[in-house]
Amino acid sequence: MSGILGDAGPLSLQVWRRNLEVYLVTWRTACVSVVEPIFNFLAFGLGVGTLTREVAVDGAAVPYEAWVAPGIVAMSIMFQSFFDCLYGSYIRMYYQRTFDAITATPASLDDVVVGEALWGATRALIGSLTTLLVLLAFGHARTPAAAAVPLLAVCGGLLFGSAGLCFTGIVRNIDSINYPLHLVGVPMYLFGGLFFPVDAMPGWARAIAAANPVHHLAEALRECCGGGLGPRVWLTALGLLAASVPLLALALRLMRRRLVK
Amino acid sequence: MRAPAVSIRGLRKTYRGAPPGAPPAVDGLDLSVAAGSCFGLLGPNGAGKTTTIRILCAASPRDAGEVAVLGVDPALEPRVLKGRIGVVPQLDNLDPDFSVLRNLLVYARYFGIPAPRARERAAELLRFVRLEDRSGDPVEELSGGLRRRLVIARALLHDPELLVLDEPTTGLDPQSRRVLWDRVRELRRGGKTILLTTHYMEEAEALCDRVAIVDRGRVLVDGAPADLVRTHARRSVVELRGESAALASLAAPPDEVDRLEDRTVIYSDDGETLYHKMIQSAPGADAHLRRATLEDVFLRLTGRGLRE
Ligand SMILES: Nc1ncnc2c1ncn2[C@@H]1O[C@H](COP(=O)(O)OP(=O)(O)OP(=O)(O)O)[C@@H](O)[C@H]1O
Ligand SMILES: [Mg+2]
């Protein structure tokens, strides 16, 4: 139990790989989470887009559909990782006793938790890529700069996945997962400026958005989907990554407290 | 003489979050398991068997006591130790999304077994537990007995020196149970040390070289099953029902008499003579002669009241 991530080591990659294999074996259910961003894009891009044709960004008018598209990528990144590390990890931990099975081998609980977070980041990556495909199909990401999306997805996924694992470490039962999901997760993306610009909102709401990582993720995604690869993109990736380290460390502590009896 | 595979002295453990004033789960337990033997941990529900096992498998921390498993302290070198022992937990934890074979292949990776070797080993073990025809089946479709056998195969992937089985046959039918006994015997013949818990006394008698009866976190007695029977329940037992209970007065020291609600149980070194004396003095008495078993020892030592 030394470093900030406890004694997690290379075996966390085997935990990650196990989850990947389950995902591939159960690809039919996995497909559902791929369809979701398509629906989101249709509802927000094409649906809401009929009400609001344009959004003013730095004085320039951008079509709403093009503006909201990266927001849907952000939503996908956040939700895939947060949800899997919350609901998915809870099922693996409690109902399937997968953590018990793995920790009976040379792998430690820290390996398991780090592996779960890496898997959360991977879910975010998969989510971002499928959403990106949808955007490409609708012509909203035709720029080489969109290649930065996967990077942002992994960094963001690690952060939201770690947050999910913190809650997994403390929720009382499967029903209580609704609290972090609906009281933390949903407001984070609803008020993160994904579907409407935060500039138009009152000062306090803007202040909250400024502290919301989903907001920063969305802004960075907008920049690279719009063709820019400025410092905002790299700083956001770095910031998300840096913030996920202490959060993951917290998740490790909470999980140890819950499971080491 | 080889060093014992497991040696525990003065083990103590109270669960965090246990209600205040609750007795410790393990309360000064001593145990020694000889290398190459099959050892049975017996005891009523809540006696502390699983807790003890979890501590020696490095799954749970202890409060006090010395523990050496294969010469390793589980608290100090958990990874090293876990690479040398195989664990069959009380509750199955197979991967429900994987096939039988994939459960083994994925698990082998946590032990660092290279893929080609894991395939060989998995095939070998599936034959060993008689699951070779089911290797592609989803685990969810397996019956309890087959699942148990798969968990055992999984625990053997890395060829552990010590195999720990927590209630391996609970919930299995008599056939599956015997298949499992047979496999355990073969492993023991192959030189592995086996530590198991069970609530079936005939299972302990059939499999174990030695057993320990644990109650309230402590070992009450330990020894070879036959010795324990001889010491604590004599050679034979006469059970008397109803009116015939009066016949218990025919018993003479060193016979021992337990008076229960519905019957009287007499433990005797020469139950046959006693039984015939009884039948003569009261023909038609409801008396019944049988061999003393480990179950008699268990009930005499741990009492007949419910535990949990
Ligand atoms: N996770 C836990 N938290 C708190 N108390 C526990 C926990 N696990 C077990 N206990 C308590 O510790 C005691 C010993 O339990 P343990 O599971 O070791 O018994 P056991 O001998 O394996 O019983 P069984 O035969 O029912 O499996 C019991 O009183 C039990 O209620
Ligand atoms: Mg138990």
Coordinates of C-alpha atoms and ligand atoms in Angstrom, one line a residue:
Chain A
M1 CA 0.0 0.0 0.0
S2 CA 2.4 2.6 -1.1
G3 CA 1.7 5.0 -4.0
I4 CA -1.4 7.1 -4.4
L5 CA -3.1 4.3 -6.3
G6 CA -2.3 1.8 -3.5
D7 CA -0.7 -1.4 -4.7
A8 CA -2.5 -1.4 -8.1
G9 CA -0.2 -2.9 -10.8
P10 CA -0.2 -4.6 -14.1
L11 CA -2.9 -7.1 -13.1
S12 CA -5.4 -4.2 -13.3
L13 CA -5.0 -4.6 -17.1
Q14 CA -6.3 -8.2 -16.8
V15 CA -9.3 -6.9 -14.9
W16 CA -9.9 -4.4 -17.7
R17 CA -9.5 -7.2 -20.3
R18 CA -12.1 -9.3 -18.5
N19 CA -14.6 -6.5 -18.7
L20 CA -13.7 -6.0 -22.4
E21 CA -14.3 -9.6 -23.1
V22 CA -17.7 -9.6 -21.4
Y23 CA -18.6 -6.5 -23.5
L24 CA -17.6 -8.3 -26.6
V25 CA -19.4 -11.6 -25.7
T26 CA -22.5 -9.7 -24.8
W27 CA -22.3 -7.4 -27.8
R28 CA -26.0 -7.4 -28.4
T29 CA -26.8 -5.6 -25.2
A30 CA -23.7 -3.4 -25.8
C31 CA -25.3 -2.3 -29.1
V32 CA -28.1 -0.6 -27.2
S33 CA -25.6 1.9 -25.7
V34 CA -24.4 2.6 -29.2
V35 CA -27.9 3.4 -30.4
E36 CA -28.5 5.9 -27.6
P37 CA -26.3 8.6 -29.0
I38 CA -28.0 8.3 -32.3
F39 CA -31.4 9.0 -30.6
N40 CA -29.8 11.9 -28.7
F41 CA -28.6 13.4 -31.8
L42 CA -31.9 13.0 -33.6
A43 CA -33.8 14.5 -30.7
F44 CA -31.5 17.4 -29.9
G45 CA -29.9 18.1 -33.2
L46 CA -32.8 17.7 -35.5
G47 CA -35.7 18.0 -33.0
V48 CA -34.6 21.0 -30.8
G49 CA -32.8 22.3 -33.9
T50 CA -36.1 23.1 -35.5
L51 CA -36.8 25.6 -32.6
T52 CA -33.4 27.2 -32.4
R53 CA -31.7 27.5 -35.7
E54 CA -28.6 29.2 -34.6
V55 CA -26.4 29.7 -31.6
A56 CA -24.2 32.8 -31.1
V57 CA -20.6 31.8 -30.4
D58 CA -18.1 34.6 -29.9
G59 CA -20.3 36.8 -32.0
A60 CA -20.6 34.3 -34.9
A61 CA -23.7 32.4 -35.6
V62 CA -23.3 28.6 -35.6
P63 CA -26.2 26.3 -36.7
Y64 CA -27.6 24.7 -33.6
E65 CA -27.3 21.2 -34.9
A66 CA -23.5 21.7 -35.4
W67 CA -23.2 23.4 -32.0
V68 CA -25.0 20.7 -30.1
A69 CA -23.3 17.7 -31.7
P70 CA -20.1 17.8 -29.6
G71 CA -22.3 18.2 -26.6
I72 CA -23.8 14.9 -27.4
V73 CA -20.4 13.4 -27.6
A74 CA -19.7 14.8 -24.1
M75 CA -22.9 13.3 -22.8
S76 CA -22.0 10.0 -24.2
I77 CA -18.5 10.1 -22.7
M78 CA -19.8 11.1 -19.3
F79 CA -22.7 8.7 -19.2
Q80 CA -21.0 5.6 -20.5
S81 CA -18.2 5.8 -17.9
F82 CA -20.2 7.0 -15.0
F83 CA -23.0 4.5 -15.5
D84 CA -20.7 1.5 -16.0
C85 CA -18.6 2.3 -13.0
L86 CA -21.7 2.8 -10.9
Y87 CA -24.3 0.3 -12.0
G88 CA -22.0 -2.1 -13.8
S89 CA -19.4 -2.2 -11.1
Y90 CA -22.0 -2.6 -8.4
I91 CA -23.4 -5.6 -10.2
R92 CA -20.0 -7.1 -10.6
M93 CA -19.1 -6.4 -7.0
Y94 CA -22.3 -7.4 -5.2
Y95 CA -24.4 -9.7 -7.4
Q96 CA -21.8 -11.5 -9.4
R97 CA -19.1 -11.5 -6.7
T98 CA -16.6 -11.0 -9.4
F99 CA -14.4 -8.9 -7.2
D100 CA -14.2 -11.7 -4.7
A101 CA -13.3 -14.1 -7.4
I102 CA -10.5 -11.9 -8.7
T103 CA -9.1 -11.0 -5.4
A104 CA -8.7 -14.7 -4.5
T105 CA -5.9 -14.6 -7.1
P106 CA -2.7 -12.6 -7.0
A107 CA -4.7 -9.6 -8.1
S108 CA -5.5 -7.2 -5.3
L109 CA -8.6 -5.1 -4.7
D110 CA -6.7 -2.1 -5.8
D111 CA -6.0 -3.8 -9.1
V112 CA -9.7 -4.5 -9.5
V113 CA -10.7 -0.9 -8.8
V114 CA -8.1 0.6 -11.1
G115 CA -9.1 -2.0 -13.8
E116 CA -12.7 -0.9 -13.4
A117 CA -11.8 2.7 -13.8
L118 CA -9.8 1.9 -16.9
W119 CA -12.8 0.0 -18.2
G120 CA -15.0 3.0 -17.5
A121 CA -12.6 5.1 -19.6
T122 CA -12.8 2.5 -22.4
R123 CA -16.6 2.7 -22.3
A124 CA -16.3 6.4 -22.7
L125 CA -13.9 5.9 -25.6
I126 CA -16.3 3.5 -27.4
G127 CA -19.2 5.8 -26.7
S128 CA -17.3 8.8 -28.1
L129 CA -16.2 6.9 -31.2
T130 CA -19.7 5.7 -32.0
T131 CA -21.2 9.1 -31.5
L132 CA -18.4 10.6 -33.6
L133 CA -19.5 8.2 -36.4
V134 CA -23.0 9.6 -36.1
L135 CA -21.6 13.1 -36.3
L136 CA -19.5 12.2 -39.4
A137 CA -22.6 10.8 -41.0
F138 CA -24.4 14.1 -40.5
G139 CA -21.4 16.1 -41.5
H140 CA -20.5 17.7 -38.2
A141 CA -17.0 16.4 -37.6
R142 CA -15.2 16.6 -40.9
T143 CA -12.0 17.8 -39.5
P144 CA -8.7 16.1 -38.6
A145 CA -8.9 17.9 -35.3
A146 CA -11.7 15.6 -34.3
A147 CA -8.9 13.0 -33.8
A148 CA -8.5 14.6 -30.4
V149 CA -12.0 13.4 -29.4
P150 CA -10.8 9.9 -28.3
L151 CA -8.1 11.5 -26.1
L152 CA -10.7 13.7 -24.4
A153 CA -13.0 10.7 -24.1
V154 CA -10.4 8.6 -22.3
C155 CA -9.4 11.4 -19.9
G156 CA -13.0 12.3 -19.2
G157 CA -14.0 8.7 -18.9
L158 CA -11.3 8.1 -16.3
L159 CA -12.7 11.0 -14.3
F160 CA -16.4 10.1 -14.5
G161 CA -15.6 6.5 -14.0
S162 CA -13.6 7.2 -10.9
A163 CA -16.5 9.3 -9.6
G164 CA -18.8 6.4 -10.3
L165 CA -16.6 4.1 -8.4
C166 CA -16.6 6.4 -5.4
F167 CA -20.4 6.2 -5.3
T168 CA -20.2 2.4 -5.8
G169 CA -18.0 2.3 -2.7
I170 CA -20.7 4.0 -0.6
V171 CA -24.2 3.3 -1.9
R172 CA -26.3 1.1 0.4
N173 CA -27.9 -1.0 -2.3
I174 CA -28.7 -1.1 -5.9
D175 CA -31.7 1.2 -5.6
S176 CA -29.6 3.9 -3.9
I177 CA -27.7 4.1 -7.1
N178 CA -30.5 6.3 -8.3
Y179 CA -29.3 9.1 -5.9
P180 CA -25.8 9.6 -7.5
L181 CA -27.3 8.9 -10.9
H182 CA -30.1 11.4 -10.8
L183 CA -28.8 13.9 -8.3
V184 CA -25.3 14.1 -9.5
G185 CA -25.0 12.6 -13.0
V186 CA -28.1 14.0 -14.6
P187 CA -27.7 17.6 -13.4
M188 CA -24.1 17.5 -14.4
Y189 CA -24.9 17.0 -18.0
L190 CA -28.2 18.9 -18.0
F191 CA -26.5 22.1 -16.7
G192 CA -23.1 21.5 -18.3
G193 CA -24.0 23.6 -21.3
L194 CA -24.3 20.6 -23.6
F195 CA -27.7 21.5 -25.0
F196 CA -27.9 25.2 -24.5
P197 CA -25.1 27.8 -24.1
V198 CA -24.4 28.7 -20.5
D199 CA -23.5 32.3 -21.5
A200 CA -27.2 33.1 -21.6
M201 CA -27.8 31.8 -18.1
P202 CA -27.6 33.8 -14.8
G203 CA -24.2 34.4 -13.2
W204 CA -24.6 31.8 -10.5
A205 CA -25.5 29.1 -13.1
R206 CA -22.4 30.1 -15.1
A207 CA -20.3 29.8 -12.0
I208 CA -21.6 26.3 -11.4
A209 CA -20.9 25.4 -15.0
A210 CA -17.4 26.6 -14.7
A211 CA -16.8 24.1 -11.9
N212 CA -18.4 21.3 -13.9
P213 CA -16.0 19.0 -15.7
V214 CA -18.7 18.0 -18.3
H215 CA -18.9 21.6 -19.3
H216 CA -15.1 21.9 -19.9
L217 CA -15.2 18.6 -21.7
A218 CA -18.0 19.8 -24.0
E219 CA -16.2 23.1 -24.8
A220 CA -13.0 21.3 -25.7
L221 CA -14.9 18.9 -27.9
R222 CA -16.6 21.9 -29.6
E223 CA -13.2 23.3 -30.3
C224 CA -11.7 20.2 -31.9
C225 CA -14.9 19.2 -33.7
G226 CA -14.9 22.7 -35.1
G227 CA -11.4 22.2 -36.5
G228 CA -9.3 23.9 -33.7
L229 CA -6.6 22.2 -31.7
G230 CA -5.8 25.1 -29.4
P231 CA -4.5 25.0 -25.8
R232 CA -8.0 24.5 -24.5
V233 CA -8.1 21.0 -25.9
W234 CA -4.8 19.9 -24.4
L235 CA -5.4 21.7 -21.1
T236 CA -8.8 20.2 -20.7
A237 CA -7.4 16.7 -21.4
L238 CA -4.7 17.3 -18.9
G239 CA -7.1 18.8 -16.3
L240 CA -9.5 15.9 -16.6
L241 CA -6.6 13.4 -16.2
A242 CA -5.1 15.3 -13.3
A243 CA -8.5 15.5 -11.5
S244 CA -9.1 11.8 -12.0
V245 CA -6.0 10.7 -10.0
P246 CA -7.2 12.0 -6.6
L247 CA -10.7 10.8 -7.3
L248 CA -9.5 7.3 -8.2
A249 CA -7.4 7.3 -5.0
L250 CA -10.6 8.2 -3.1
A251 CA -12.5 5.4 -4.9
L252 CA -9.8 3.0 -3.8
R253 CA -10.1 4.0 -0.2
L254 CA -13.9 3.8 -0.2
M255 CA -13.9 0.4 -1.9
R256 CA -11.4 -0.9 0.6
R257 CA -13.5 0.4 3.4
R258 CA -16.5 -1.3 2.0
L259 CA -15.0 -4.6 1.0
V260 CA -12.0 -5.3 3.3
K261 CA -13.8 -6.8 6.3
Chain B
M1 CA 8.7 -34.1 9.3
R2 CA 7.4 -31.4 6.9
A3 CA 6.3 -28.1 8.3
P4 CA 2.6 -27.8 8.7
A5 CA 0.8 -26.3 5.6
V6 CA -1.3 -24.1 7.9
S7 CA -0.5 -23.1 11.4
I8 CA -2.7 -20.7 13.3
R9 CA -2.2 -19.6 16.9
G10 CA -4.4 -17.4 19.0
L11 CA -6.4 -16.1 16.0
R12 CA -8.8 -13.3 16.8
K13 CA -11.2 -11.3 14.7
T14 CA -14.1 -9.0 15.3
Y15 CA -15.8 -7.6 12.3
R16 CA -15.9 -3.9 12.0
G17 CA -19.5 -2.8 12.2
A18 CA -20.5 -5.8 14.3
P19 CA -23.1 -4.7 16.9
P20 CA -21.4 -3.6 20.2
G21 CA -21.0 -6.4 22.7
A22 CA -21.3 -9.0 19.9
P23 CA -18.8 -11.9 20.5
P24 CA -15.8 -12.0 18.2
A25 CA -16.2 -14.0 15.0
V26 CA -13.0 -15.8 15.8
D27 CA -11.9 -15.9 19.4
G28 CA -8.5 -17.4 20.1
L29 CA -8.4 -20.2 17.5
D30 CA -5.5 -22.6 17.2
L31 CA -5.1 -24.9 14.2
S32 CA -2.5 -26.9 12.5
V33 CA -2.9 -28.6 9.2
A34 CA -0.3 -31.2 8.2
A35 CA 1.1 -30.8 4.7
G36 CA -0.4 -33.4 2.4
S37 CA -3.4 -34.1 4.6
C38 CA -7.1 -33.4 4.3
F39 CA -8.4 -31.4 7.2
G40 CA -12.0 -30.6 8.0
L41 CA -13.2 -27.6 9.8
L42 CA -16.6 -28.3 11.3
G43 CA -18.9 -26.2 13.4
P44 CA -22.4 -24.8 13.7
N45 CA -23.6 -21.8 11.6
G46 CA -21.7 -18.7 12.6
A47 CA -18.9 -20.7 14.3
G48 CA -16.3 -18.7 12.4
K49 CA -15.2 -21.2 9.8
T50 CA -15.6 -18.9 6.8
T51 CA -14.0 -16.1 8.7
T52 CA -11.0 -18.2 9.6
I53 CA -10.7 -19.4 6.0
R54 CA -10.9 -15.8 4.6
I55 CA -8.1 -14.8 7.0
L56 CA -5.8 -17.5 5.9
C57 CA -6.5 -16.9 2.2
A58 CA -5.6 -13.2 2.7
A59 CA -9.1 -12.1 1.9
S60 CA -9.7 -10.6 5.4
P61 CA -7.5 -8.9 7.9
R62 CA -7.1 -10.3 11.4
D63 CA -7.0 -8.6 14.8
A64 CA -4.5 -10.8 16.5
G65 CA -2.7 -14.1 16.4
E66 CA 0.0 -15.8 14.3
V67 CA -0.9 -17.2 10.9
A68 CA 1.4 -19.1 8.6
V69 CA 0.1 -20.6 5.4
L70 CA 2.7 -22.5 3.4
G71 CA 5.2 -20.6 5.5
V72 CA 3.8 -17.2 4.4
D73 CA 1.9 -14.7 6.6
P74 CA -1.2 -13.8 4.6
A75 CA -1.2 -10.3 5.9
L76 CA 2.4 -9.6 4.8
E77 CA 2.6 -11.2 1.4
P78 CA -0.9 -11.7 0.1
R79 CA 0.0 -11.8 -3.6
V80 CA 2.7 -14.4 -3.1
L81 CA 0.4 -16.5 -0.9
K82 CA -2.6 -16.2 -3.2
G83 CA -0.5 -17.5 -6.1
R84 CA 0.1 -20.7 -4.2
I85 CA -3.4 -21.6 -2.8
G86 CA -6.6 -22.4 -4.6
V87 CA -9.9 -21.2 -3.1
V88 CA -13.4 -22.6 -3.5
P89 CA -15.6 -20.0 -1.8
Q90 CA -18.8 -20.8 0.1
L91 CA -20.8 -18.8 -2.5
D92 CA -20.1 -19.4 -6.2
N93 CA -18.6 -16.5 -8.1
L94 CA -18.2 -17.7 -11.6
D95 CA -18.5 -15.2 -14.5
P96 CA -22.1 -15.6 -15.6
D97 CA -21.4 -14.1 -19.0
F98 CA -18.7 -16.5 -20.0
S99 CA -18.7 -20.1 -21.2
V100 CA -17.3 -22.9 -19.0
L101 CA -14.0 -22.8 -20.8
R102 CA -13.7 -19.0 -20.9
N103 CA -14.2 -18.9 -17.2
L104 CA -11.0 -20.9 -16.8
L105 CA -9.0 -19.1 -19.5
V106 CA -9.8 -15.6 -18.1
Y107 CA -9.1 -16.7 -14.6
A108 CA -5.8 -18.2 -15.6
R109 CA -4.6 -14.7 -16.6
Y110 CA -4.7 -13.4 -13.1
F111 CA -2.1 -16.0 -12.2
G112 CA 0.0 -15.0 -15.1
I113 CA -0.4 -18.3 -16.8
P114 CA 0.4 -17.9 -20.5
A115 CA -2.5 -18.5 -22.9
P116 CA -1.2 -21.7 -24.5
R117 CA -0.5 -23.2 -21.2
A118 CA -3.8 -22.1 -19.8
R119 CA -5.6 -23.9 -22.7
E120 CA -3.8 -27.1 -21.9
R121 CA -4.4 -26.8 -18.2
A122 CA -8.1 -25.9 -18.7
A123 CA -8.6 -29.0 -20.9
E124 CA -6.9 -31.2 -18.4
L125 CA -9.0 -29.8 -15.5
L126 CA -12.2 -30.0 -17.4
R127 CA -11.5 -33.7 -17.9
F128 CA -10.6 -34.0 -14.2
V129 CA -13.9 -32.6 -13.1
R130 CA -15.8 -34.4 -15.9
L131 CA -16.9 -31.3 -17.6
E132 CA -15.0 -31.8 -20.9
D133 CA -18.3 -32.1 -22.8
R134 CA -19.7 -28.9 -21.5
S135 CA -16.8 -26.6 -22.2
G136 CA -18.7 -24.3 -24.6
D137 CA -21.8 -24.1 -22.5
P138 CA -22.8 -20.9 -20.8
V139 CA -22.2 -21.1 -17.1
E140 CA -25.7 -19.9 -16.4
E141 CA -27.0 -23.1 -17.7
L142 CA -25.0 -25.3 -15.4
S143 CA -26.7 -27.1 -12.5
G144 CA -25.3 -26.5 -8.9
G145 CA -23.2 -29.6 -9.0
L146 CA -21.6 -28.7 -12.3
R147 CA -20.9 -25.2 -11.2
R148 CA -19.2 -26.4 -8.1
R149 CA -17.0 -28.7 -10.1
L150 CA -16.1 -25.8 -12.4
V151 CA -15.2 -23.6 -9.4
I152 CA -12.9 -26.5 -8.2
A153 CA -11.3 -26.7 -11.7
R154 CA -10.8 -22.9 -11.6
A155 CA -9.1 -23.1 -8.2
L156 CA -6.7 -25.7 -9.5
L157 CA -5.5 -23.8 -12.6
H158 CA -2.2 -22.7 -11.1
D159 CA -1.6 -26.1 -9.5
P160 CA -1.8 -24.8 -5.9
E161 CA -0.1 -26.5 -3.0
L162 CA -3.1 -26.0 -0.8
L163 CA -6.7 -26.2 -1.8
V164 CA -9.3 -24.5 0.5
L165 CA -12.9 -25.5 0.0
D166 CA -15.7 -23.7 1.9
E167 CA -18.7 -26.0 2.0
P168 CA -18.0 -27.5 -1.4
T169 CA -21.0 -29.9 -1.3
T170 CA -23.7 -27.8 0.2
G171 CA -26.8 -28.0 -1.9
L172 CA -25.6 -30.9 -4.0
D173 CA -27.4 -34.2 -4.5
P174 CA -25.8 -37.5 -3.2
Q175 CA -24.4 -38.4 -6.6
S176 CA -22.7 -35.0 -7.2
R177 CA -21.4 -35.1 -3.7
R178 CA -19.7 -38.4 -4.3
V179 CA -18.2 -37.2 -7.5
L180 CA -16.8 -34.3 -5.6
W181 CA -15.5 -36.5 -2.8
D182 CA -13.8 -38.7 -5.3
R183 CA -12.1 -35.7 -6.9
V184 CA -10.9 -34.4 -3.5
R185 CA -9.5 -37.8 -2.6
E186 CA -7.6 -37.9 -5.9
L187 CA -6.1 -34.5 -5.3
R188 CA -5.0 -35.6 -1.8
R189 CA -3.4 -38.6 -3.3
G190 CA -1.6 -36.3 -5.7
G191 CA 0.0 -34.7 -2.7
K192 CA -2.1 -31.5 -2.2
T193 CA -3.0 -30.3 1.2
I194 CA -6.8 -29.8 1.5
L195 CA -8.7 -27.7 4.0
L196 CA -12.4 -27.9 3.8
T197 CA -15.5 -27.0 5.8
T198 CA -18.7 -29.0 5.8
H199 CA -21.9 -29.4 7.7
Y200 CA -22.1 -33.1 6.6
M201 CA -20.4 -35.2 9.2
E202 CA -20.4 -38.3 7.0
E203 CA -18.5 -36.2 4.5
A204 CA -15.9 -35.3 7.1
E205 CA -15.6 -38.9 8.1
A206 CA -15.2 -40.0 4.5
L207 CA -12.6 -37.4 3.5
C208 CA -10.7 -36.0 6.3
D209 CA -7.6 -37.3 8.1
R210 CA -8.3 -34.9 10.8
V211 CA -11.1 -32.5 11.8
A212 CA -11.5 -29.7 14.2
I213 CA -14.9 -28.9 15.7
V214 CA -15.2 -25.1 16.0
D215 CA -17.7 -23.2 18.1
R216 CA -18.0 -19.6 18.9
G217 CA -14.7 -18.9 17.2
R218 CA -12.7 -21.5 19.1
V219 CA -11.6 -25.1 18.5
L220 CA -13.4 -27.4 20.9
V221 CA -11.6 -30.5 19.8
D222 CA -9.5 -31.8 17.0
G223 CA -8.2 -35.1 15.9
A224 CA -8.8 -38.0 13.6
P225 CA -12.6 -38.5 13.2
A226 CA -12.4 -42.1 14.5
D227 CA -10.4 -41.0 17.6
L228 CA -12.9 -38.2 18.3
V229 CA -15.8 -40.6 18.0
R230 CA -14.1 -43.1 20.4
T231 CA -13.2 -40.4 22.9
H232 CA -16.4 -38.4 22.9
A233 CA -19.2 -40.8 21.8
R234 CA -17.7 -44.2 22.6
R235 CA -18.1 -47.1 20.1
S236 CA -21.8 -47.5 19.8
V237 CA -25.0 -45.7 20.6
V238 CA -28.3 -47.0 22.0
E239 CA -31.3 -44.7 21.5
L240 CA -34.3 -45.2 23.6
R241 CA -37.7 -43.7 23.0
G242 CA -40.8 -43.1 25.2
E243 CA -41.4 -45.6 28.0
S244 CA -38.3 -47.5 27.4
A245 CA -36.2 -44.5 28.6
A246 CA -36.4 -46.1 32.1
L247 CA -34.0 -48.7 30.7
A248 CA -31.3 -46.1 30.7
S249 CA -30.6 -47.1 34.3
L250 CA -29.1 -50.3 32.9
A251 CA -26.2 -48.3 31.6
A252 CA -23.1 -48.3 33.8
P253 CA -20.0 -46.2 33.8
P254 CA -18.1 -45.5 31.6
D255 CA -21.3 -45.4 29.5
E256 CA -22.6 -41.9 29.1
V257 CA -26.2 -40.9 28.9
D258 CA -27.8 -37.8 27.2
R259 CA -31.4 -37.2 28.0
L260 CA -33.2 -35.4 25.2
E261 CA -36.8 -34.2 24.9
D262 CA -38.0 -37.1 22.9
R263 CA -35.4 -39.8 23.6
T264 CA -32.5 -40.9 25.6
V265 CA -29.1 -41.6 24.0
I266 CA -26.6 -43.8 25.6
Y267 CA -23.0 -43.9 24.4
S268 CA -21.3 -47.1 25.2
D269 CA -18.1 -49.0 24.4
D270 CA -20.1 -52.2 24.3
G271 CA -23.5 -51.1 23.1
E272 CA -24.3 -54.6 21.9
T273 CA -24.3 -56.2 25.3
L274 CA -26.2 -53.2 26.7
Y275 CA -28.8 -53.4 24.0
H276 CA -29.4 -57.1 24.5
K277 CA -29.7 -56.6 28.3
M278 CA -32.4 -54.0 27.5
I279 CA -34.3 -56.2 25.1
Q280 CA -34.3 -59.0 27.6
S281 CA -35.5 -57.0 30.5
A282 CA -38.2 -55.3 28.4
P283 CA -39.1 -57.1 25.2
G284 CA -40.6 -54.8 22.7
A285 CA -38.9 -51.7 24.1
D286 CA -38.3 -48.9 21.5
A287 CA -34.6 -49.3 21.6
H288 CA -32.2 -48.9 18.7
L289 CA -28.6 -49.8 18.4
R290 CA -26.2 -48.1 16.0
R291 CA -22.6 -47.2 15.5
A292 CA -21.4 -43.9 17.1
T293 CA -20.6 -41.3 14.5
L294 CA -18.9 -37.9 14.2
E295 CA -22.4 -36.4 14.2
D296 CA -22.8 -37.6 17.8
V297 CA -19.6 -36.0 18.8
F298 CA -20.6 -32.8 17.0
L299 CA -24.0 -32.6 18.8
R300 CA -22.6 -33.6 22.2
L301 CA -19.9 -30.9 22.0
T302 CA -21.8 -28.1 20.4
G303 CA -25.1 -28.7 22.0
R304 CA -28.4 -29.2 20.3
G305 CA -29.7 -25.6 20.4
L306 CA -30.0 -23.6 17.2
R307 CA -27.2 -21.1 16.6
E308 CA -28.5 -18.5 14.2
Ligands
LIG1 N1 -19.0 -9.5 6.8 C1 -19.4 -9.7 8.1 N2 -19.7 -8.6 8.9 C2 -20.1 -8.7 10.2 N3 -20.2 -9.9 10.8 C3 -19.9 -11.0 10.1 C4 -19.5 -11.0 8.7 N4 -19.3 -12.2 8.2 C5 -19.6 -13.0 9.3 N5 -20.0 -12.3 10.4 C6 -20.3 -12.9 11.7 O1 -19.2 -13.6 12.1 C7 -19.5 -14.8 12.7 C8 -18.8 -16.0 12.1 O2 -19.3 -16.1 10.7 P1 -18.7 -17.1 9.7 O3 -19.3 -16.8 8.4 O4 -17.2 -17.2 9.8 O5 -19.3 -18.5 10.2 P2 -19.3 -19.9 9.5 O6 -18.8 -20.8 10.6 O7 -18.7 -19.9 8.2 O8 -20.9 -20.2 9.4 P3 -21.7 -21.0 8.3 O9 -21.6 -22.4 8.6 O10 -23.1 -20.5 8.4 O11 -21.1 -20.7 6.9 C9 -21.1 -14.9 12.7 O12 -21.6 -14.5 13.9 C10 -21.4 -13.9 11.6 O13 -22.7 -13.4 11.8
MG2 MG -19.3 -20.2 6.3

